[in-house]
Amino acid sequence: MEAQVRQEMQALISKLNTWSQEYYVNDQPTVEDYVYDEAYAKLLKLEADYPDLKQADSPTNRVGGKVLDGFAKVDHEIPMLSLGDVFSKAELAEFTQKLAENVGQDLAYNCELKIDGLAISLTYEKGKFIKGSTRGNGLIGEDITENLKTIKAIPLTLKEPVSVEVRGECYMPKDSFVKLNQAREQEGLPVFANPRNAAAGSLRQLDSKITAQRNLSVFLYYVMEPEKFGITTQAQALKQMQAWGLKVDEHAHLATSQAEIDAYIDQYHDQRQELAYEIDGIVLKANDLTTQKIVGNTVKVPRWAIAYKFPPDEEETVVRDIEWT
Ligand SMILES: NC(=O)c1c(N)nc(OC2CCCC2)nc1O[C@@H]1CCC[C@@H]1O
């Protein structure tokens, strides 16, 4: 009997985890929501009837029971760096010009959208998600593992049993942000100023059941110790993370000229309204990881990457310029 129940549980878990990966990571669902919900309810019932048969990678483990009374601190052995900013294509060209002179050759740059969220770190041990934290001040962050486990875009188990730390951005999609603020207005609660603040507030909940309701998502953009996995470029790092089952923004583009970089900026400055999430610019990274190592970092930011920030939207400045007497 037990073996049969365990088998039924494992069948449900693998279907639910596959459907979750398709919907939340690949954004390509293959079943309707009610199919997922029915299977999830069946699994919950089985786990209630046979609690000691509950499996470790069951999706029901995503929403923990306990409410924390604080967040433990996490030491980032390798600091979580920030990014230097430029605000014009001219400044950006200066940056790439200087870097090319410094390195003695023209570089290929991996262009990525700059997701307007908050930086997080995820640690997997033999493919299992075991710890997640905020960037904090770059050296010390907060352990928010319980809250990150509720985010369905973060797989609890990778497709390969690798032990790796990855870093990325946690964000709240635009439509979730609008719905959340409408609900808060209904309840007479203060609304969030922007999706970034809403994501930060949602990740800092001591009760992970609240985080679970906030529809957060993530994009991963960094593999720690890439040489351990034979990764030699940033483009390859993104591909490898996707192969492991991690969510990576598909808008990245490898540019080999300033013209290509400028075209990428124009493309996404225009298209950003259509994106399901807010971006505040683009991030340029020297694609070759050996070059990154040679160029190195300052205390706060890498010398091999830069953020180009979009100018604030026109309508915003118009509002700001009006004398509100
Ligand atoms: N917000 C982003 O989309 C983003 C990105 N696509 N790529 C990076 O690369 C890191 C790697 C080393 C230093 C910056 N950082 C990003 O955001 C930074 C992280 C910390 C402050 C910014 O949010």
mmCIF file of C-alpha atoms and ligand atoms in Angstrom:
data_model
loop_
_atom_site.group_PDB
_atom_site.id
_atom_site.type_symbol
_atom_site.label_atom_id
_atom_site.label_comp_id
_atom_site.label_asym_id
_atom_site.label_seq_id
_atom_site.Cartn_x
_atom_site.Cartn_y
_atom_site.Cartn_z
ATOM 1 C CA MET A 1 0.000 0.000 0.000
ATOM 2 C CA GLU A 2 2.699 2.468 1.078
ATOM 3 C CA ALA A 3 4.772 1.807 -2.052
ATOM 4 C CA GLN A 4 1.705 2.550 -4.160
ATOM 5 C CA VAL A 5 1.004 5.829 -2.336
ATOM 6 C CA ARG A 6 4.663 6.872 -2.666
ATOM 7 C CA GLN A 7 4.527 6.110 -6.382
ATOM 8 C CA GLU A 8 1.322 8.127 -6.809
ATOM 9 C CA MET A 9 2.900 11.059 -4.902
ATOM 10 C CA GLN A 10 6.074 10.974 -7.031
ATOM 11 C CA ALA A 11 4.004 10.890 -10.227
ATOM 12 C CA LEU A 12 1.999 13.937 -9.089
ATOM 13 C CA ILE A 13 5.173 15.787 -7.962
ATOM 14 C CA SER A 14 6.996 15.267 -11.243
ATOM 15 C CA LYS A 15 3.944 16.440 -13.243
ATOM 16 C CA LEU A 16 3.424 19.492 -10.995
ATOM 17 C CA ASN A 17 7.111 20.452 -11.093
ATOM 18 C CA THR A 18 7.222 20.084 -14.888
ATOM 19 C CA TRP A 19 4.081 22.190 -15.343
ATOM 20 C CA SER A 20 5.501 24.782 -12.930
ATOM 21 C CA GLN A 21 8.772 24.938 -14.887
ATOM 22 C CA GLU A 22 6.864 25.368 -18.165
ATOM 23 C CA TYR A 23 4.603 28.105 -16.780
ATOM 24 C CA TYR A 24 6.894 30.109 -14.470
ATOM 25 C CA VAL A 25 10.377 29.563 -15.953
ATOM 26 C CA ASN A 26 9.817 29.013 -19.687
ATOM 27 C CA ASP A 27 6.602 31.071 -19.864
ATOM 28 C CA GLN A 28 5.142 28.318 -22.096
ATOM 29 C CA PRO A 29 2.364 26.519 -20.129
ATOM 30 C CA THR A 30 1.100 23.251 -21.639
ATOM 31 C CA VAL A 31 -1.878 22.694 -19.297
ATOM 32 C CA GLU A 32 -4.740 24.893 -18.034
ATOM 33 C CA ASP A 33 -4.516 26.241 -14.461
ATOM 34 C CA TYR A 34 -7.371 23.972 -13.264
ATOM 35 C CA VAL A 35 -5.371 20.869 -14.303
ATOM 36 C CA TYR A 36 -2.476 22.062 -12.115
ATOM 37 C CA ASP A 37 -4.816 22.961 -9.236
ATOM 38 C CA GLU A 38 -6.576 19.559 -9.301
ATOM 39 C CA ALA A 39 -3.269 17.658 -9.199
ATOM 40 C CA TYR A 40 -1.984 19.970 -6.422
ATOM 41 C CA ALA A 41 -5.136 19.368 -4.349
ATOM 42 C CA LYS A 42 -4.755 15.599 -4.846
ATOM 43 C CA LEU A 43 -1.136 15.762 -3.636
ATOM 44 C CA LEU A 44 -2.107 17.863 -0.593
ATOM 45 C CA LYS A 45 -4.773 15.254 0.304
ATOM 46 C CA LEU A 46 -2.295 12.346 -0.054
ATOM 47 C CA GLU A 47 0.280 14.207 2.088
ATOM 48 C CA ALA A 48 -2.376 14.895 4.733
ATOM 49 C CA ASP A 49 -3.410 11.194 4.773
ATOM 50 C CA TYR A 50 0.212 9.913 4.705
ATOM 51 C CA PRO A 51 2.345 12.694 6.308
ATOM 52 C CA ASP A 52 5.408 10.478 6.783
ATOM 53 C CA LEU A 53 5.474 9.736 3.034
ATOM 54 C CA LYS A 54 5.774 13.422 2.092
ATOM 55 C CA GLN A 55 8.571 13.878 -0.477
ATOM 56 C CA ALA A 56 11.374 16.476 -0.151
ATOM 57 C CA ASP A 57 10.825 18.016 -3.603
ATOM 58 C CA SER A 58 7.053 18.290 -3.226
ATOM 59 C CA PRO A 59 5.843 21.724 -4.398
ATOM 60 C CA THR A 60 3.756 21.912 -1.199
ATOM 61 C CA ASN A 61 7.090 22.562 0.605
ATOM 62 C CA ARG A 62 7.209 25.988 -1.019
ATOM 63 C CA VAL A 63 4.966 27.638 1.557
ATOM 64 C CA GLY A 64 6.490 27.040 4.995
ATOM 65 C CA GLY A 65 4.388 27.104 8.168
ATOM 66 C CA LYS A 66 6.562 29.139 10.512
ATOM 67 C CA VAL A 67 6.642 32.925 10.856
ATOM 68 C CA LEU A 68 10.201 34.129 11.488
ATOM 69 C CA ASP A 69 10.959 36.739 14.142
ATOM 70 C CA GLY A 70 13.890 38.070 12.110
ATOM 71 C CA PHE A 71 16.261 37.244 9.239
ATOM 72 C CA ALA A 72 19.618 35.556 9.860
ATOM 73 C CA LYS A 73 22.607 37.300 8.337
ATOM 74 C CA VAL A 74 24.449 35.799 5.365
ATOM 75 C CA ASP A 75 28.113 36.541 4.599
ATOM 76 C CA HIS A 76 28.711 36.921 0.853
ATOM 77 C CA GLU A 77 32.176 35.311 0.630
ATOM 78 C CA ILE A 78 32.451 36.887 -2.811
ATOM 79 C CA PRO A 79 30.898 40.367 -2.492
ATOM 80 C CA MET A 80 27.686 41.048 -4.419
ATOM 81 C CA LEU A 81 28.845 44.029 -6.456
ATOM 82 C CA SER A 82 26.755 46.926 -7.642
ATOM 83 C CA LEU A 83 27.093 48.570 -11.057
ATOM 84 C CA GLY A 84 28.582 51.860 -12.230
ATOM 85 C CA ASP A 85 26.075 54.039 -14.148
ATOM 86 C CA VAL A 86 26.255 56.109 -17.312
ATOM 87 C CA PHE A 87 23.416 58.296 -18.596
ATOM 88 C CA SER A 88 24.285 58.876 -22.246
ATOM 89 C CA LYS A 89 25.531 56.910 -25.252
ATOM 90 C CA ALA A 90 28.557 59.240 -25.357
ATOM 91 C CA GLU A 91 29.527 58.276 -21.799
ATOM 92 C CA LEU A 92 28.919 54.626 -22.681
ATOM 93 C CA ALA A 93 31.230 54.919 -25.697
ATOM 94 C CA GLU A 94 33.868 56.459 -23.408
ATOM 95 C CA PHE A 95 33.562 53.439 -21.103
ATOM 96 C CA THR A 96 34.015 50.878 -23.885
ATOM 97 C CA GLN A 97 36.808 52.969 -25.467
ATOM 98 C CA LYS A 98 38.726 53.132 -22.170
ATOM 99 C CA LEU A 99 38.233 49.416 -21.525
ATOM 100 C CA ALA A 100 39.440 48.518 -25.020
ATOM 101 C CA GLU A 101 42.594 50.620 -24.483
ATOM 102 C CA ASN A 102 43.104 49.041 -21.037
ATOM 103 C CA VAL A 103 42.782 45.508 -22.425
ATOM 104 C CA GLY A 104 44.521 46.310 -25.717
ATOM 105 C CA GLN A 105 41.743 44.994 -27.954
ATOM 106 C CA ASP A 106 38.122 45.625 -28.927
ATOM 107 C CA LEU A 107 35.726 43.601 -26.787
ATOM 108 C CA ALA A 108 32.440 41.808 -27.376
ATOM 109 C CA TYR A 109 29.782 42.912 -24.904
ATOM 110 C CA ASN A 110 26.858 40.886 -23.641
ATOM 111 C CA CYS A 111 23.960 43.378 -23.527
ATOM 112 C CA GLU A 112 21.245 42.601 -20.968
ATOM 113 C CA LEU A 113 18.084 44.389 -19.881
ATOM 114 C CA LYS A 114 18.536 46.021 -16.483
ATOM 115 C CA ILE A 115 15.670 44.516 -14.486
ATOM 116 C CA ASP A 116 14.371 46.996 -11.921
ATOM 117 C CA GLY A 117 14.151 44.692 -8.927
ATOM 118 C CA LEU A 118 16.478 43.689 -6.141
ATOM 119 C CA ALA A 119 19.576 41.542 -6.309
ATOM 120 C CA ILE A 120 19.441 38.064 -4.745
ATOM 121 C CA SER A 121 21.725 35.061 -4.393
ATOM 122 C CA LEU A 122 20.577 31.408 -4.660
ATOM 123 C CA THR A 123 22.665 28.447 -3.475
ATOM 124 C CA TYR A 124 22.061 24.906 -4.732
ATOM 125 C CA GLU A 125 23.729 21.822 -3.267
ATOM 126 C CA LYS A 126 23.722 18.750 -5.554
ATOM 127 C CA GLY A 127 20.859 20.345 -7.449
ATOM 128 C CA LYS A 128 18.721 21.118 -4.370
ATOM 129 C CA PHE A 129 17.853 24.722 -3.443
ATOM 130 C CA ILE A 130 19.260 25.132 0.089
ATOM 131 C CA LYS A 131 19.751 28.878 0.706
ATOM 132 C CA GLY A 132 18.785 32.273 -0.686
ATOM 133 C CA SER A 133 19.678 35.788 0.414
ATOM 134 C CA THR A 134 19.389 39.495 -0.391
ATOM 135 C CA ARG A 135 22.399 41.519 -1.517
ATOM 136 C CA GLY A 136 22.242 43.686 1.607
ATOM 137 C CA ASN A 137 25.292 45.981 1.585
ATOM 138 C CA GLY A 138 27.126 43.673 -0.803
ATOM 139 C CA LEU A 139 29.081 41.924 1.964
ATOM 140 C CA ILE A 140 26.286 40.931 4.370
ATOM 141 C CA GLY A 141 22.742 40.083 3.259
ATOM 142 C CA GLU A 142 19.628 38.606 4.872
ATOM 143 C CA ASP A 143 18.737 34.916 4.720
ATOM 144 C CA ILE A 144 15.343 34.915 2.954
ATOM 145 C CA THR A 145 15.372 31.236 1.947
ATOM 146 C CA GLU A 146 11.823 30.619 3.213
ATOM 147 C CA ASN A 147 10.471 33.499 1.145
ATOM 148 C CA LEU A 148 12.408 32.631 -2.007
ATOM 149 C CA LYS A 149 11.097 29.030 -1.810
ATOM 150 C CA THR A 150 7.592 30.420 -2.430
ATOM 151 C CA ILE A 151 8.651 31.892 -5.813
ATOM 152 C CA LYS A 152 7.629 29.343 -8.471
ATOM 153 C CA ALA A 153 10.176 30.739 -10.943
ATOM 154 C CA ILE A 154 12.877 29.431 -8.581
ATOM 155 C CA PRO A 155 13.173 25.630 -9.052
ATOM 156 C CA LEU A 156 13.576 23.661 -5.794
ATOM 157 C CA THR A 157 15.513 21.064 -7.817
ATOM 158 C CA LEU A 158 17.800 21.747 -10.794
ATOM 159 C CA LYS A 159 17.863 19.570 -13.920
ATOM 160 C CA GLU A 160 21.417 18.550 -13.024
ATOM 161 C CA PRO A 161 22.731 17.743 -9.503
ATOM 162 C CA VAL A 162 25.213 20.642 -9.489
ATOM 163 C CA SER A 163 26.428 22.552 -6.425
ATOM 164 C CA VAL A 164 26.462 26.192 -7.492
ATOM 165 C CA GLU A 165 25.671 29.725 -6.338
ATOM 166 C CA VAL A 166 23.840 31.887 -8.860
ATOM 167 C CA ARG A 167 22.856 35.553 -8.608
ATOM 168 C CA GLY A 168 20.107 37.518 -10.203
ATOM 169 C CA GLU A 169 17.266 39.955 -9.764
ATOM 170 C CA CYS A 170 13.939 39.352 -8.002
ATOM 171 C CA TYR A 171 11.112 41.494 -9.417
ATOM 172 C CA MET A 172 7.348 41.950 -9.373
ATOM 173 C CA PRO A 173 5.705 41.824 -12.840
ATOM 174 C CA LYS A 174 3.839 45.019 -13.766
ATOM 175 C CA ASP A 175 0.369 43.412 -13.753
ATOM 176 C CA SER A 176 0.953 41.887 -10.288
ATOM 177 C CA PHE A 177 2.054 45.311 -9.051
ATOM 178 C CA VAL A 178 -1.147 47.001 -10.316
ATOM 179 C CA LYS A 179 -3.363 44.276 -8.769
ATOM 180 C CA LEU A 180 -1.504 44.417 -5.454
ATOM 181 C CA ASN A 181 -1.900 48.196 -5.171
ATOM 182 C CA GLN A 182 -5.594 47.984 -6.067
ATOM 183 C CA ALA A 183 -6.087 45.417 -3.290
ATOM 184 C CA ARG A 184 -4.140 47.562 -0.823
ATOM 185 C CA GLU A 185 -6.202 50.617 -1.748
ATOM 186 C CA GLN A 186 -9.379 48.588 -1.095
ATOM 187 C CA GLU A 187 -8.007 47.655 2.328
ATOM 188 C CA GLY A 188 -6.983 51.242 3.103
ATOM 189 C CA LEU A 189 -3.314 50.206 3.149
ATOM 190 C CA PRO A 190 -0.518 52.439 1.772
ATOM 191 C CA VAL A 191 0.269 51.573 -1.866
ATOM 192 C CA PHE A 192 3.765 50.802 -3.166
ATOM 193 C CA ALA A 193 5.470 53.548 -5.204
ATOM 194 C CA ASN A 194 6.853 51.149 -7.837
ATOM 195 C CA PRO A 195 7.309 47.416 -8.553
ATOM 196 C CA ARG A 196 10.828 47.468 -7.123
ATOM 197 C CA ASN A 197 9.632 48.656 -3.706
ATOM 198 C CA ALA A 198 6.753 46.166 -3.866
ATOM 199 C CA ALA A 199 9.201 43.328 -4.567
ATOM 200 C CA ALA A 200 11.523 44.435 -1.753
ATOM 201 C CA GLY A 201 8.608 44.706 0.699
ATOM 202 C CA SER A 202 7.298 41.294 -0.376
ATOM 203 C CA LEU A 203 10.673 39.595 0.033
ATOM 204 C CA ARG A 204 11.179 41.067 3.493
ATOM 205 C CA GLN A 205 8.027 39.475 4.921
ATOM 206 C CA LEU A 206 8.645 37.418 8.078
ATOM 207 C CA ASP A 207 5.618 35.297 7.128
ATOM 208 C CA SER A 208 6.374 33.469 3.858
ATOM 209 C CA LYS A 209 2.624 32.903 3.284
ATOM 210 C CA ILE A 210 2.388 36.623 2.463
ATOM 211 C CA THR A 211 5.377 36.446 0.100
ATOM 212 C CA ALA A 212 3.690 33.467 -1.602
ATOM 213 C CA GLN A 213 0.710 35.674 -2.543
ATOM 214 C CA ARG A 214 2.809 38.412 -4.184
ATOM 215 C CA ASN A 215 3.530 36.758 -7.600
ATOM 216 C CA LEU A 216 7.231 37.550 -7.528
ATOM 217 C CA SER A 217 9.585 36.293 -10.223
ATOM 218 C CA VAL A 218 13.321 36.259 -10.911
ATOM 219 C CA PHE A 219 15.907 36.494 -13.689
ATOM 220 C CA LEU A 220 19.314 34.914 -13.009
ATOM 221 C CA TYR A 221 22.328 36.548 -14.615
ATOM 222 C CA TYR A 222 25.475 35.338 -12.832
ATOM 223 C CA VAL A 223 27.174 31.991 -12.153
ATOM 224 C CA MET A 224 29.703 32.040 -9.321
ATOM 225 C CA GLU A 225 33.033 30.269 -10.032
ATOM 226 C CA PRO A 226 32.056 29.692 -13.697
ATOM 227 C CA GLU A 227 35.403 27.988 -14.453
ATOM 228 C CA LYS A 228 34.188 25.058 -12.293
ATOM 229 C CA PHE A 229 31.591 24.375 -15.022
ATOM 230 C CA GLY A 230 33.827 25.074 -18.021
ATOM 231 C CA ILE A 231 32.060 28.389 -18.675
ATOM 232 C CA THR A 232 34.270 30.977 -20.431
ATOM 233 C CA THR A 233 31.833 33.726 -21.468
ATOM 234 C CA GLN A 234 28.831 35.571 -19.993
ATOM 235 C CA ALA A 235 26.663 34.386 -22.904
ATOM 236 C CA GLN A 236 27.579 30.799 -22.058
ATOM 237 C CA ALA A 237 26.832 31.372 -18.358
ATOM 238 C CA LEU A 238 23.273 32.445 -19.224
ATOM 239 C CA LYS A 239 22.806 29.418 -21.501
ATOM 240 C CA GLN A 240 24.161 27.042 -18.852
ATOM 241 C CA MET A 241 21.791 28.426 -16.197
ATOM 242 C CA GLN A 242 18.872 27.885 -18.578
ATOM 243 C CA ALA A 243 20.054 24.286 -19.135
ATOM 244 C CA TRP A 244 20.009 23.784 -15.358
ATOM 245 C CA GLY A 245 16.361 24.908 -15.340
ATOM 246 C CA LEU A 246 16.925 28.482 -14.095
ATOM 247 C CA LYS A 247 14.996 31.480 -15.443
ATOM 248 C CA VAL A 248 17.112 33.773 -17.637
ATOM 249 C CA ASP A 249 15.937 36.851 -19.540
ATOM 250 C CA GLU A 250 15.886 35.926 -23.251
ATOM 251 C CA HIS A 251 16.524 39.525 -24.441
ATOM 252 C CA ALA A 252 20.312 39.311 -23.936
ATOM 253 C CA HIS A 253 22.345 40.061 -27.064
ATOM 254 C CA LEU A 254 26.055 39.731 -27.839
ATOM 255 C CA ALA A 255 27.210 43.006 -29.431
ATOM 256 C CA THR A 256 30.580 43.399 -31.190
ATOM 257 C CA SER A 257 30.352 47.087 -32.120
ATOM 258 C CA GLN A 258 29.270 50.399 -30.577
ATOM 259 C CA ALA A 259 26.591 50.658 -33.272
ATOM 260 C CA GLU A 260 25.112 47.326 -32.174
ATOM 261 C CA ILE A 261 25.150 48.485 -28.545
ATOM 262 C CA ASP A 262 23.383 51.741 -29.449
ATOM 263 C CA ALA A 263 20.816 49.812 -31.514
ATOM 264 C CA TYR A 264 20.125 47.535 -28.530
ATOM 265 C CA ILE A 265 19.608 50.596 -26.309
ATOM 266 C CA ASP A 266 17.189 52.198 -28.800
ATOM 267 C CA GLN A 267 15.291 48.927 -29.324
ATOM 268 C CA TYR A 268 14.556 48.395 -25.639
ATOM 269 C CA HIS A 269 14.094 52.079 -24.791
ATOM 270 C CA ASP A 270 11.193 51.980 -27.251
ATOM 271 C CA GLN A 271 9.926 48.478 -26.415
ATOM 272 C CA ARG A 272 10.095 48.725 -22.643
ATOM 273 C CA GLN A 273 6.383 49.596 -22.274
ATOM 274 C CA GLU A 274 5.511 46.223 -23.822
ATOM 275 C CA LEU A 275 7.677 44.254 -21.381
ATOM 276 C CA ALA A 276 5.862 42.436 -18.539
ATOM 277 C CA TYR A 277 8.374 43.894 -16.048
ATOM 278 C CA GLU A 278 10.060 47.231 -15.426
ATOM 279 C CA ILE A 279 13.578 47.893 -16.660
ATOM 280 C CA ASP A 280 15.561 51.054 -15.870
ATOM 281 C CA GLY A 281 18.245 50.651 -18.530
ATOM 282 C CA ILE A 282 20.584 48.088 -19.953
ATOM 283 C CA VAL A 283 23.687 46.353 -18.555
ATOM 284 C CA LEU A 284 26.815 45.934 -20.684
ATOM 285 C CA LYS A 285 29.268 43.193 -19.714
ATOM 286 C CA ALA A 286 32.591 42.232 -21.276
ATOM 287 C CA ASN A 287 31.576 38.821 -22.586
ATOM 288 C CA ASP A 288 34.911 37.053 -22.109
ATOM 289 C CA LEU A 289 35.359 35.896 -18.500
ATOM 290 C CA THR A 290 39.168 35.963 -18.693
ATOM 291 C CA THR A 291 38.954 39.639 -19.670
ATOM 292 C CA GLN A 292 36.645 40.203 -16.682
ATOM 293 C CA LYS A 293 39.255 38.624 -14.407
ATOM 294 C CA ILE A 294 42.107 40.690 -15.900
ATOM 295 C CA VAL A 295 40.172 43.957 -15.557
ATOM 296 C CA GLY A 296 38.827 43.069 -12.100
ATOM 297 C CA ASN A 297 36.582 45.059 -9.755
ATOM 298 C CA THR A 298 36.734 48.127 -7.527
ATOM 299 C CA VAL A 299 35.416 47.716 -3.951
ATOM 300 C CA LYS A 300 31.860 48.377 -5.132
ATOM 301 C CA VAL A 301 31.573 47.734 -8.869
ATOM 302 C CA PRO A 302 33.102 45.616 -11.659
ATOM 303 C CA ARG A 303 35.388 47.399 -14.118
ATOM 304 C CA TRP A 304 34.129 45.072 -16.885
ATOM 305 C CA ALA A 305 30.450 46.023 -16.706
ATOM 306 C CA ILE A 306 28.391 49.217 -16.749
ATOM 307 C CA ALA A 307 24.721 50.160 -16.474
ATOM 308 C CA TYR A 308 23.297 52.554 -19.057
ATOM 309 C CA LYS A 309 20.284 54.210 -17.405
ATOM 310 C CA PHE A 310 17.339 55.386 -19.530
ATOM 311 C CA PRO A 311 16.402 59.051 -19.073
ATOM 312 C CA PRO A 312 13.246 59.404 -16.907
ATOM 313 C CA ASP A 313 10.039 59.210 -18.982
ATOM 314 C CA GLU A 314 8.931 62.541 -20.500
ATOM 315 C CA GLU A 315 5.477 62.535 -18.858
ATOM 316 C CA GLU A 316 7.161 62.215 -15.450
ATOM 317 C CA THR A 317 9.342 65.316 -16.042
ATOM 318 C CA VAL A 318 6.335 67.318 -17.350
ATOM 319 C CA VAL A 319 4.443 66.566 -14.124
ATOM 320 C CA ARG A 320 7.516 67.476 -12.073
ATOM 321 C CA ASP A 321 7.975 70.792 -13.935
ATOM 322 C CA ILE A 322 4.423 72.033 -13.325
ATOM 323 C CA GLU A 323 4.250 74.467 -10.373
ATOM 324 C CA TRP A 324 1.688 72.758 -8.151
ATOM 325 C CA THR A 325 0.520 75.863 -6.297
HETATM 326 N N1 LIG B 1 19.451 44.512 -12.649
HETATM 327 C C1 LIG B 1 19.986 43.716 -13.579
HETATM 328 O O1 LIG B 1 19.296 43.327 -14.532
HETATM 329 C C2 LIG B 1 21.416 43.293 -13.474
HETATM 330 C C3 LIG B 1 22.018 42.524 -14.499
HETATM 331 N N2 LIG B 1 21.337 42.147 -15.628
HETATM 332 N N3 LIG B 1 23.303 42.126 -14.367
HETATM 333 C C4 LIG B 1 24.012 42.466 -13.259
HETATM 334 O O2 LIG B 1 25.286 42.039 -13.181
HETATM 335 C C5 LIG B 1 25.969 42.061 -11.920
HETATM 336 C C6 LIG B 1 27.147 41.135 -12.038
HETATM 337 C C7 LIG B 1 28.286 41.795 -11.369
HETATM 338 C C8 LIG B 1 27.872 43.177 -10.972
HETATM 339 C C9 LIG B 1 26.495 43.424 -11.560
HETATM 340 N N4 LIG B 1 23.496 43.216 -12.249
HETATM 341 C C10 LIG B 1 22.207 43.645 -12.346
HETATM 342 O O3 LIG B 1 21.705 44.398 -11.339
HETATM 343 C C11 LIG B 1 22.587 44.963 -10.351
HETATM 344 C C12 LIG B 1 22.936 44.005 -9.250
HETATM 345 C C13 LIG B 1 23.181 44.862 -8.008
HETATM 346 C C14 LIG B 1 22.693 46.232 -8.334
HETATM 347 C C15 LIG B 1 21.929 46.098 -9.630
HETATM 348 O O4 LIG B 1 20.592 45.718 -9.340
#
